Amino acid sequence: MHLVVANEAQKAERDRHTYTAWGSPLTVEQFLEREQRLRAHPWSRDTMRTWLLCDDAGRVLTSCETFRTPSYLRGPDCQTTRGDSFVIASVYTEPALRGHGHATRLMDQVAAELERTEPDAQAAVLYSDVGARIYRRSGYQEVPAWDWHLPVGNGPVIRKVDALLEDTDVPSALERMRRPEVPFYLWPDATQVDWHLERERIYAELLRRPRPRPAARWWARPRRCGR
């Protein structure tokens, strides 16, 4: 078995396989368009790789994607160093090939390759919707996940909002936000945030639905930092 960085044709072929896992509510053709457009985004072009674990005959056994993202690690000297972390996404093994440890081997080989080729690597992180067991085998440690909800208040308006924040305000909004005081954290740049907004734009266009109002996304974030 060997690790391969997918070319464009291989990526498109994997898209057709992974549609069953992540394509709904899009049609197959819409999902393929979504993937092509997201990969064409500047953040994907700069940070994304698709990895394949292949057998000796070249057959793909399993696949995943990685995205490089800025991270910050506090060392023993209490100094924080900027580095790179790698978000692992879209781990997929076709049903007929499951149960043979292919995904675990893929995780191990991708981690080893990142450690070998990325001198500024600090961590590999992922979000699992299939449980933690498969990833524990490769050394991943679970951390709690949480959601932050802002209830709508019914009280008087204390301060008026002059204008709603738009997509173009992302860079300045990120600059105003206070960094967390923790030993390790990921901190996206504006291009990365725009990738997520691009995903939203694609869904709104393909499904012919209006996008959410921008205030719900960005007005709340500065308030979290006491602003």
XYZ file of N, CA and C in Angstrom:
681
model
N 0.837 -1.191 0.000
C 0.000 0.000 0.000
C 0.876 1.247 0.000
N 0.435 2.291 -0.665
C 1.234 3.502 -0.732
C 0.323 4.726 -0.771
N 0.885 5.856 -0.348
C 0.158 7.117 -0.255
C 0.381 7.925 -1.523
N -0.696 8.524 -2.022
C -0.646 9.305 -3.252
C -1.349 10.636 -3.016
N -0.763 11.723 -3.522
C -1.467 13.006 -3.578
C -2.258 13.028 -4.876
N -3.572 13.172 -4.780
C -4.449 13.020 -5.944
C -4.245 14.130 -6.958
N -4.356 13.771 -8.238
C -4.396 14.770 -9.305
C -5.851 15.183 -9.536
N -6.066 16.090 -10.479
C -7.417 16.619 -10.675
C -8.398 15.540 -11.113
N -7.966 14.645 -11.979
C -8.857 13.579 -12.439
C -9.227 12.642 -11.286
N -8.267 12.339 -10.425
C -8.545 11.473 -9.284
C -9.473 12.153 -8.278
N -9.312 13.452 -8.097
C -10.216 14.187 -7.208
C -11.654 14.112 -7.720
N -11.828 14.331 -9.011
C -13.175 14.288 -9.594
C -13.789 12.902 -9.450
N -12.966 11.874 -9.589
C -13.470 10.510 -9.437
C -13.895 10.241 -7.998
N -13.113 10.736 -7.030
C -13.502 10.554 -5.635
C -14.778 11.315 -5.306
N -14.994 12.459 -5.948
C -16.218 13.220 -5.718
C -17.451 12.367 -6.003
N -17.381 11.575 -7.059
C -18.541 10.744 -7.412
C -18.794 9.669 -6.349
N -17.724 9.177 -5.737
C -17.896 8.181 -4.680
C -18.413 8.818 -3.398
N -17.889 9.989 -3.055
C -18.247 10.597 -1.774
C -19.603 11.295 -1.796
N -20.202 11.409 -2.965
C -21.523 12.044 -3.044
C -22.519 11.362 -2.114
N -22.469 10.050 -2.026
C -23.443 9.328 -1.200
C -23.337 9.719 0.271
N -22.161 10.141 0.705
C -21.966 10.510 2.104
C -22.286 11.971 2.372
N -21.956 12.854 1.443
C -22.032 14.287 1.740
C -22.784 15.102 0.685
N -23.394 14.464 -0.294
C -23.984 15.215 -1.388
C -25.344 15.826 -1.132
N -26.159 15.185 -0.306
C -27.518 15.680 -0.084
C -27.479 17.085 0.537
N -28.366 18.002 0.130
C -29.528 17.841 -0.744
C -29.245 18.157 -2.216
N -28.000 18.188 -2.610
C -27.658 18.504 -3.993
C -27.803 17.271 -4.870
N -27.984 17.504 -6.163
C -27.891 16.408 -7.118
C -26.417 16.058 -7.305
N -26.161 14.947 -7.984
C -24.779 14.557 -8.239
C -24.040 15.650 -8.998
N -24.659 16.160 -10.054
C -23.987 17.189 -10.851
C -23.771 18.465 -10.053
N -24.730 18.823 -9.199
C -24.549 19.999 -8.359
C -23.414 19.796 -7.358
N -23.326 18.595 -6.796
C -22.254 18.294 -5.856
C -20.893 18.365 -6.536
N -20.789 17.840 -7.744
C -19.533 17.923 -8.479
C -19.158 19.377 -8.748
N -20.151 20.199 -9.076
C -19.887 21.623 -9.279
C -19.431 22.277 -7.987
N -20.092 21.917 -6.885
C -19.699 22.485 -5.591
C -18.237 22.191 -5.288
N -17.839 20.941 -5.484
C -16.464 20.556 -5.177
C -15.465 21.285 -6.081
N -15.777 21.395 -7.352
C -14.878 22.089 -8.275
C -14.733 23.561 -7.898
N -15.843 24.188 -7.547
C -15.788 25.602 -7.203
C -15.049 25.837 -5.888
N -15.253 24.967 -4.918
C -14.539 25.128 -3.662
C -13.037 24.896 -3.845
N -12.672 23.943 -4.677
C -11.244 23.712 -4.917
C -10.608 24.851 -5.706
N -11.419 25.593 -6.446
C -10.898 26.737 -7.198
C -10.725 27.974 -6.331
N -11.255 27.960 -5.112
C -11.136 29.104 -4.217
C -9.665 29.299 -3.833
N -9.210 30.542 -3.660
C -7.799 30.787 -3.319
C -7.313 30.017 -2.098
N -8.146 29.878 -1.066
C -7.704 29.156 0.129
C -7.447 27.685 -0.192
N -8.331 27.056 -0.957
C -8.125 25.658 -1.336
C -6.880 25.502 -2.192
N -6.720 26.389 -3.155
C -5.559 26.283 -4.042
C -4.254 26.360 -3.265
N -4.258 27.122 -2.190
C -3.034 27.331 -1.434
C -2.813 26.291 -0.347
N -3.882 25.704 0.203
C -3.727 24.913 1.421
C -4.223 23.471 1.327
N -4.982 23.120 0.306
C -5.689 21.838 0.283
C -4.922 20.781 -0.492
N -4.928 19.563 0.062
C -4.447 18.399 -0.653
C -5.417 17.242 -0.443
N -5.599 16.445 -1.478
C -6.406 15.232 -1.392
C -5.462 14.040 -1.414
N -5.611 13.174 -0.414
C -4.711 12.035 -0.237
C -5.452 10.733 -0.547
N -4.759 9.825 -1.218
C -5.307 8.520 -1.541
C -4.394 7.434 -0.988
N -4.985 6.420 -0.385
C -4.242 5.212 -0.044
C -4.565 4.170 -1.105
N -3.556 3.732 -1.811
C -3.752 2.822 -2.945
C -3.074 1.487 -2.677
N -3.637 0.420 -3.272
C -2.965 -0.875 -3.192
C -1.905 -0.973 -4.282
N -1.227 -2.096 -4.353
C -0.118 -2.235 -5.285
C -0.553 -2.134 -6.744
N -1.837 -2.395 -7.015
C -2.347 -2.297 -8.381
C -2.845 -0.893 -8.714
N -2.772 0.038 -7.743
C -3.222 1.400 -7.976
C -4.669 1.655 -7.633
N -5.387 0.653 -7.115
C -6.788 0.852 -6.742
C -6.866 1.692 -5.474
N -7.767 2.675 -5.456
C -7.934 3.545 -4.287
C -8.714 2.802 -3.217
N -8.137 2.716 -2.020
C -8.769 2.023 -0.907
C -9.522 2.973 0.018
N -9.013 4.179 0.173
C -9.644 5.186 1.026
C -9.015 6.531 0.707
N -9.635 7.603 1.170
C -9.137 8.939 0.830
C -9.484 9.923 1.936
N -8.797 11.067 1.896
C -9.120 12.168 2.802
C -8.561 13.445 2.198
N -8.880 14.557 2.830
C -8.346 15.862 2.444
C -7.668 16.498 3.646
N -6.685 17.345 3.388
C -6.114 18.166 4.457
C -6.109 19.622 4.016
N -6.331 20.501 4.994
C -6.269 21.944 4.788
C -5.272 22.517 5.785
N -4.310 23.268 5.307
C -3.353 23.919 6.191
C -3.963 25.199 6.750
N -3.841 25.403 8.056
C -4.424 26.578 8.689
C -3.479 27.121 9.748
N -3.428 28.425 9.961
C -2.529 28.977 10.981
C -2.900 28.490 12.383
N -1.891 28.213 13.180
C -2.118 27.827 14.567
C -1.039 28.454 15.439
N -1.305 28.470 16.742
C -0.408 29.137 17.688
C -0.224 28.231 18.892
N 1.051 27.991 19.240
C 1.398 27.055 20.304
C 2.280 27.761 21.332
N 1.882 27.671 22.599
C 2.659 28.251 23.689
C 3.684 27.227 24.162
N 4.948 27.619 24.163
C 6.010 26.718 24.553
C 6.305 26.764 26.044
N 7.282 25.936 26.503
C 7.645 25.917 27.930
C 8.140 27.272 28.433
N 8.644 28.108 27.513
C 9.106 29.436 27.910
C 7.984 30.465 27.934
N 6.733 29.982 27.754
C 5.533 30.833 27.763
C 5.463 31.761 26.553
N 6.298 31.531 25.556
C 6.232 32.289 24.319
C 5.361 31.543 23.313
N 4.520 32.271 22.588
C 3.620 31.668 21.610
C 4.252 31.728 20.225
N 4.280 30.581 19.563
C 4.884 30.467 18.241
C 3.804 30.194 17.209
N 3.852 30.946 16.104
C 2.930 30.687 15.008
C 3.462 29.528 14.174
N 2.570 28.626 13.815
C 2.931 27.495 12.969
C 1.775 27.120 12.065
N 1.805 25.900 11.591
C 0.739 25.390 10.732
C 0.118 24.160 11.374
N -1.193 24.082 11.309
C -1.891 22.856 11.658
C -2.682 22.398 10.444
N -3.049 21.133 10.458
C -3.666 20.540 9.284
C -5.007 19.926 9.677
N -6.049 20.502 9.105
C -7.401 20.022 9.356
C -7.682 18.880 8.391
N -7.973 17.715 8.930
C -8.266 16.544 8.111
C -9.766 16.467 7.906
N -10.173 16.271 6.659
C -11.600 16.278 6.314
C -11.892 15.189 5.298
N -13.166 14.879 5.177
C -13.675 14.013 4.104
C -12.979 12.660 4.066
N -12.785 12.050 5.245
C -12.238 10.693 5.274
C -13.317 9.740 4.766
N -13.007 9.002 3.699
C -14.053 8.178 3.086
C -13.478 6.869 2.559
N -14.131 5.779 2.966
C -13.853 4.447 2.438
C -15.150 3.893 1.873
N -15.096 3.380 0.667
C -16.303 2.808 0.070
C -16.791 1.629 0.904
N -18.107 1.429 0.982
C -18.655 0.375 1.856
C -18.028 -0.997 1.652
N -17.772 -1.376 0.399
C -17.224 -2.711 0.136
C -15.796 -2.876 0.634
N -15.115 -1.762 0.941
C -13.714 -1.822 1.356
C -13.530 -1.544 2.841
N -14.629 -1.375 3.567
C -14.532 -1.055 4.986
C -14.231 -2.304 5.821
N -13.727 -2.051 7.032
C -13.446 -3.147 7.950
C -12.084 -3.781 7.796
N -11.213 -3.173 6.998
C -9.874 -3.725 6.774
C -8.760 -2.820 7.297
N -9.117 -1.763 8.005
C -8.112 -0.885 8.577
C -7.517 0.117 7.606
N -8.151 0.287 6.437
C -7.576 1.196 5.441
C -7.538 2.644 5.940
N -8.616 3.094 6.580
C -8.660 4.479 7.041
C -7.593 4.738 8.110
N -7.372 3.768 8.994
C -6.336 3.923 10.006
C -4.958 4.031 9.360
N -4.693 3.193 8.383
C -3.406 3.278 7.680
C -3.254 4.626 6.978
N -4.345 5.104 6.398
C -4.298 6.412 5.744
C -3.956 7.499 6.743
N -4.627 7.501 7.901
C -4.348 8.517 8.918
C -2.887 8.456 9.360
N -2.378 7.254 9.565
C -0.987 7.103 9.999
C -0.021 7.624 8.938
N -0.257 7.285 7.687
C 0.677 7.672 6.635
C 0.601 9.170 6.335
N -0.603 9.745 6.380
C -0.721 11.188 6.163
C -0.002 11.944 7.276
N -0.197 11.522 8.530
C 0.479 12.187 9.647
C 1.994 12.091 9.509
N 2.474 10.931 9.118
C 3.917 10.751 8.950
C 4.452 11.629 7.826
N 3.698 11.750 6.737
C 4.135 12.570 5.617
C 4.128 14.051 5.976
N 3.128 14.493 6.712
C 3.094 15.890 7.142
C 4.258 16.193 8.084
N 4.536 15.280 8.983
C 5.652 15.482 9.907
C 6.979 15.535 9.146
N 7.085 14.759 8.085
C 8.331 14.706 7.323
C 8.530 15.930 6.444
N 7.432 16.483 5.898
C 7.557 17.515 4.868
C 7.184 18.913 5.327
N 6.578 19.060 6.500
C 6.091 20.359 6.954
C 6.844 20.776 8.208
N 7.899 21.576 8.067
C 8.727 21.917 9.231
C 8.011 22.748 10.289
N 6.955 23.467 9.912
C 6.240 24.313 10.866
C 4.977 23.653 11.414
N 4.812 22.349 11.161
C 3.591 21.662 11.594
C 3.520 21.603 13.116
N 2.352 21.924 13.654
C 2.115 21.862 15.097
C 1.109 20.790 15.477
N 0.126 20.530 14.611
C -0.911 19.565 14.971
C -1.685 19.150 13.731
N -2.350 18.017 13.860
C -3.375 17.604 12.906
C -4.670 17.479 13.694
N -5.743 18.037 13.175
C -7.019 18.050 13.886
C -8.120 17.594 12.936
N -9.165 17.044 13.508
C -10.310 16.648 12.700
C -11.563 16.664 13.561
N -12.688 16.690 12.883
C -13.996 16.640 13.535
C -14.705 15.399 13.017
N -15.036 14.487 13.923
C -15.568 13.193 13.515
C -17.059 13.104 13.801
N -17.803 12.612 12.809
C -19.222 12.315 13.030
C -19.465 10.805 13.061
N -18.383 10.020 13.144
C -18.518 8.562 13.202
C -17.923 8.004 14.489
N -17.663 8.849 15.454
C -17.076 8.388 16.701
C -15.569 8.522 16.706
N -14.993 8.346 17.879
C -13.561 8.591 18.059
C -12.698 7.350 17.927
N -13.286 6.157 17.959
C -12.496 4.932 18.043
C -11.499 4.801 16.909
N -11.944 5.042 15.680
C -11.077 4.855 14.520
C -9.868 5.785 14.565
N -10.044 6.979 15.144
C -8.959 7.954 15.151
C -8.055 7.795 16.368
N -8.565 7.208 17.451
C -7.702 6.930 18.587
C -6.558 5.998 18.196
N -6.812 5.073 17.279
C -5.775 4.134 16.861
C -4.573 4.856 16.265
N -4.802 6.044 15.711
C -3.714 6.805 15.096
C -3.162 7.884 16.014
N -3.564 7.844 17.280
C -2.988 8.766 18.256
C -3.769 10.033 18.500
N -4.927 10.200 17.886
C -5.730 11.397 18.128
C -6.359 11.347 19.513
N -6.443 12.497 20.138
C -7.045 12.614 21.455
C -8.327 13.432 21.357
N -9.349 12.973 22.038
C -10.642 13.657 21.996
C -10.605 14.918 22.850
N -11.253 15.945 22.349
C -11.478 17.155 23.126
C -12.957 17.508 23.018
N -13.514 18.134 24.038
C -14.948 18.442 24.003
C -15.288 19.404 22.873
N -16.430 19.193 22.281
C -16.969 20.130 21.292
C -18.092 20.925 21.949
N -18.256 22.159 21.492
C -19.303 22.987 22.074
C -19.824 23.954 21.027
N -21.036 24.386 21.222
C -21.664 25.403 20.379
C -21.982 26.610 21.251
N -21.888 27.751 20.648
C -22.179 28.992 21.362
C -23.446 29.597 20.772
N -24.464 29.755 21.596
C -25.752 30.268 21.137
C -25.993 31.649 21.730
N -26.445 32.553 20.897
C -26.803 33.896 21.342
C -28.316 34.046 21.281
N -28.994 34.010 22.412
C -30.448 34.164 22.389
C -30.841 35.568 21.970
N -31.977 35.655 21.324
C -32.500 36.953 20.911
C -33.129 37.630 22.130
N -32.676 38.837 22.396
C -33.201 39.555 23.552
C -34.437 40.368 23.202
N -35.325 40.517 24.166
C -36.552 41.289 23.957
C -36.517 42.646 24.652
N -35.377 42.972 25.236
C -35.294 44.220 25.979
C -35.106 45.418 25.074
N -34.922 46.581 25.660
C -34.746 47.809 24.866
C -33.411 47.800 24.122
N -33.376 48.476 23.013
C -32.149 48.604 22.230
C -31.240 49.618 22.909
N -30.068 49.168 23.344
C -29.140 50.048 24.048
C -28.295 50.842 23.075
N -27.895 50.190 21.971
C -27.023 50.855 21.020
C -27.460 50.481 19.608
N -27.594 51.441 18.767
C -28.019 51.193 17.405
C -26.836 50.730 16.553
N -27.167 49.937 15.558
C -26.163 49.460 14.611
C -26.241 50.325 13.368
N -25.130 50.964 13.022
C -25.130 51.841 11.856
C -25.246 51.063 10.548
N -24.592 49.899 10.490
C -24.607 49.107 9.261
C -24.292 47.665 9.614
N -24.856 46.754 8.854
C -24.578 45.340 9.044
C -23.233 44.992 8.420
N -22.545 44.050 9.041
C -21.262 43.619 8.509
C -21.474 42.697 7.314
N -20.703 42.899 6.277
C -20.811 42.128 5.050
C -19.575 41.242 4.879
N -19.592 40.429 3.822
C -18.466 39.538 3.567
C -17.151 40.300 3.466
N -17.191 41.474 2.888
C -15.969 42.260 2.703
C -15.411 42.809 4.012
N -16.188 42.716 5.096
C -15.728 43.206 6.391
C -14.980 42.147 7.196
N -14.845 40.934 6.643
C -14.210 39.849 7.381
C -12.803 40.209 7.848
N -11.923 40.731 6.987
C -10.554 41.014 7.466
C -10.521 41.960 8.669
N -11.281 43.043 8.605
C -11.254 43.998 9.717
C -11.894 43.404 10.965
N -12.931 42.552 10.793
C -13.561 41.915 11.952
C -12.578 40.977 12.647
N -11.809 40.224 11.875
C -10.816 39.329 12.468
C -9.742 40.108 13.217
N -9.349 41.231 12.670
C -8.325 42.046 13.327
C -8.802 42.572 14.672
N -10.100 42.843 14.784
C -10.628 43.409 16.032
C -10.823 42.359 17.116
N -10.878 41.101 16.731
C -11.163 40.051 17.706
C -9.938 39.752 18.560
N -10.179 39.523 19.839
C -9.095 39.227 20.773
C -8.745 37.746 20.693
N -7.464 37.440 20.646
C -7.013 36.055 20.583
C -7.268 35.357 21.918
N -7.581 34.069 21.883
C -7.820 33.343 23.143
C -6.531 33.152 23.933
N -6.643 33.147 25.240
C -5.485 32.959 26.114
C -5.425 31.490 26.535
N -5.038 30.638 25.588
C -4.956 29.200 25.798
C -3.624 28.710 25.237
N -3.173 27.507 25.631
C -1.868 27.021 25.168
C -1.783 26.752 23.667
N -2.917 26.420 23.063
C -2.899 26.107 21.631
C -4.238 26.493 21.024
N -4.183 27.115 19.845
C -5.432 27.437 19.166
C -5.189 27.616 17.673
N -6.254 27.414 16.910
C -6.267 27.691 15.483
C -6.843 29.086 15.275
N -6.306 29.817 14.315
C -6.823 31.156 14.045
C -6.921 31.357 12.538
N -8.126 31.371 11.972
C -8.258 31.474 10.513
C -7.894 32.856 10.011
N -7.446 32.915 8.766
C -7.280 34.211 8.126
C -8.533 34.520 7.309
N -8.561 35.687 6.717
C -9.773 36.128 6.014
C -10.079 35.252 4.810
N -9.051 34.751 4.133
C -9.288 33.895 2.966
C -9.953 32.597 3.375
N -9.544 32.051 4.517
C -10.163 30.825 4.996
C -11.632 31.054 5.342
N -11.923 32.139 6.034
C -13.320 32.428 6.363
C -14.137 32.615 5.092
N -13.546 33.263 4.087
C -14.271 33.465 2.840
C -14.557 32.147 2.138
N -13.706 31.146 2.325
C -13.986 29.811 1.763
C -15.298 29.273 2.318
N -15.518 29.437 3.611
C -16.774 28.982 4.212
C -17.950 29.810 3.690
N -17.734 31.092 3.501
C -18.789 31.929 2.925
C -19.055 31.539 1.467
N -18.006 31.161 0.755
C -18.188 30.706 -0.622
C -19.035 29.442 -0.664
N -18.824 28.558 0.280
C -19.656 27.355 0.374
C -21.125 27.739 0.559
N -21.361 28.713 1.412
C -22.716 29.210 1.612
C -23.271 29.827 0.336
N -22.450 30.598 -0.364
C -22.895 31.222 -1.609
C -23.259 30.163 -2.646
N -22.468 29.105 -2.719
C -22.732 28.032 -3.688
C -24.066 27.358 -3.393
N -24.308 27.024 -2.125
C -25.571 26.377 -1.778
C -26.758 27.284 -2.071
N -26.627 28.559 -1.736
C -27.732 29.477 -2.002
C -28.033 29.551 -3.493
N -26.992 29.555 -4.301
C -27.182 29.638 -5.751
C -27.762 28.345 -6.312
N -27.187 27.201 -5.941
C -27.624 25.932 -6.524
C -29.023 25.535 -6.051
N -29.344 25.856 -4.806
C -30.655 25.494 -4.266
C -31.674 26.619 -4.410
N -31.213 27.745 -4.970
C -32.087 28.898 -5.196
C -32.763 29.359 -3.908
N -31.920 29.546 -2.913
C -32.390 30.016 -1.621
C -31.627 31.279 -1.237
N -32.258 32.171 -0.504
C -31.556 33.397 -0.102
C -30.493 33.098 0.936
N -29.419 33.847 0.911
C -28.400 33.719 1.933
C -28.883 34.363 3.229
N -28.392 33.887 4.390
C -28.752 34.527 5.667
C -28.258 35.964 5.699
N -28.917 36.769 6.503
C -28.461 38.137 6.684
C -27.081 38.122 7.328
N -26.183 39.011 6.942
C -24.805 38.951 7.430
C -24.632 39.233 8.903
N -25.544 39.980 9.519
C -25.350 40.352 10.922
C -25.291 39.138 11.820
N -26.029 38.097 11.498
C -26.070 36.923 12.358
C -24.717 36.241 12.435
N -23.916 36.393 11.388
C -22.617 35.737 11.374
C -21.546 36.548 12.082
N -21.540 37.870 11.835
C -20.369 38.628 12.233
C -20.609 39.641 13.348
N -21.822 40.124 13.500
C -22.031 41.107 14.554
C -21.812 40.469 15.925
N -22.128 39.199 16.050
C -22.005 38.534 17.335
C -20.563 38.270 17.727
N -19.678 38.073 16.765
C -18.321 37.668 17.089
C -17.555 38.720 17.914
N -17.575 39.998 17.529
C -16.879 40.957 18.383
C -17.468 41.050 19.792
N -18.768 40.818 19.946
C -19.376 40.906 21.263
C -18.826 39.835 22.192
N -18.399 38.712 21.606
C -17.842 37.669 22.429
C -16.572 38.122 23.143
N -15.894 39.075 22.540
C -14.654 39.592 23.117
C -14.906 40.855 23.931
N -16.129 41.109 24.284
C -16.426 42.247 25.120
C -16.540 43.555 24.378
N -16.695 43.492 23.042
C -16.817 44.709 22.264
C -18.243 44.873 21.772
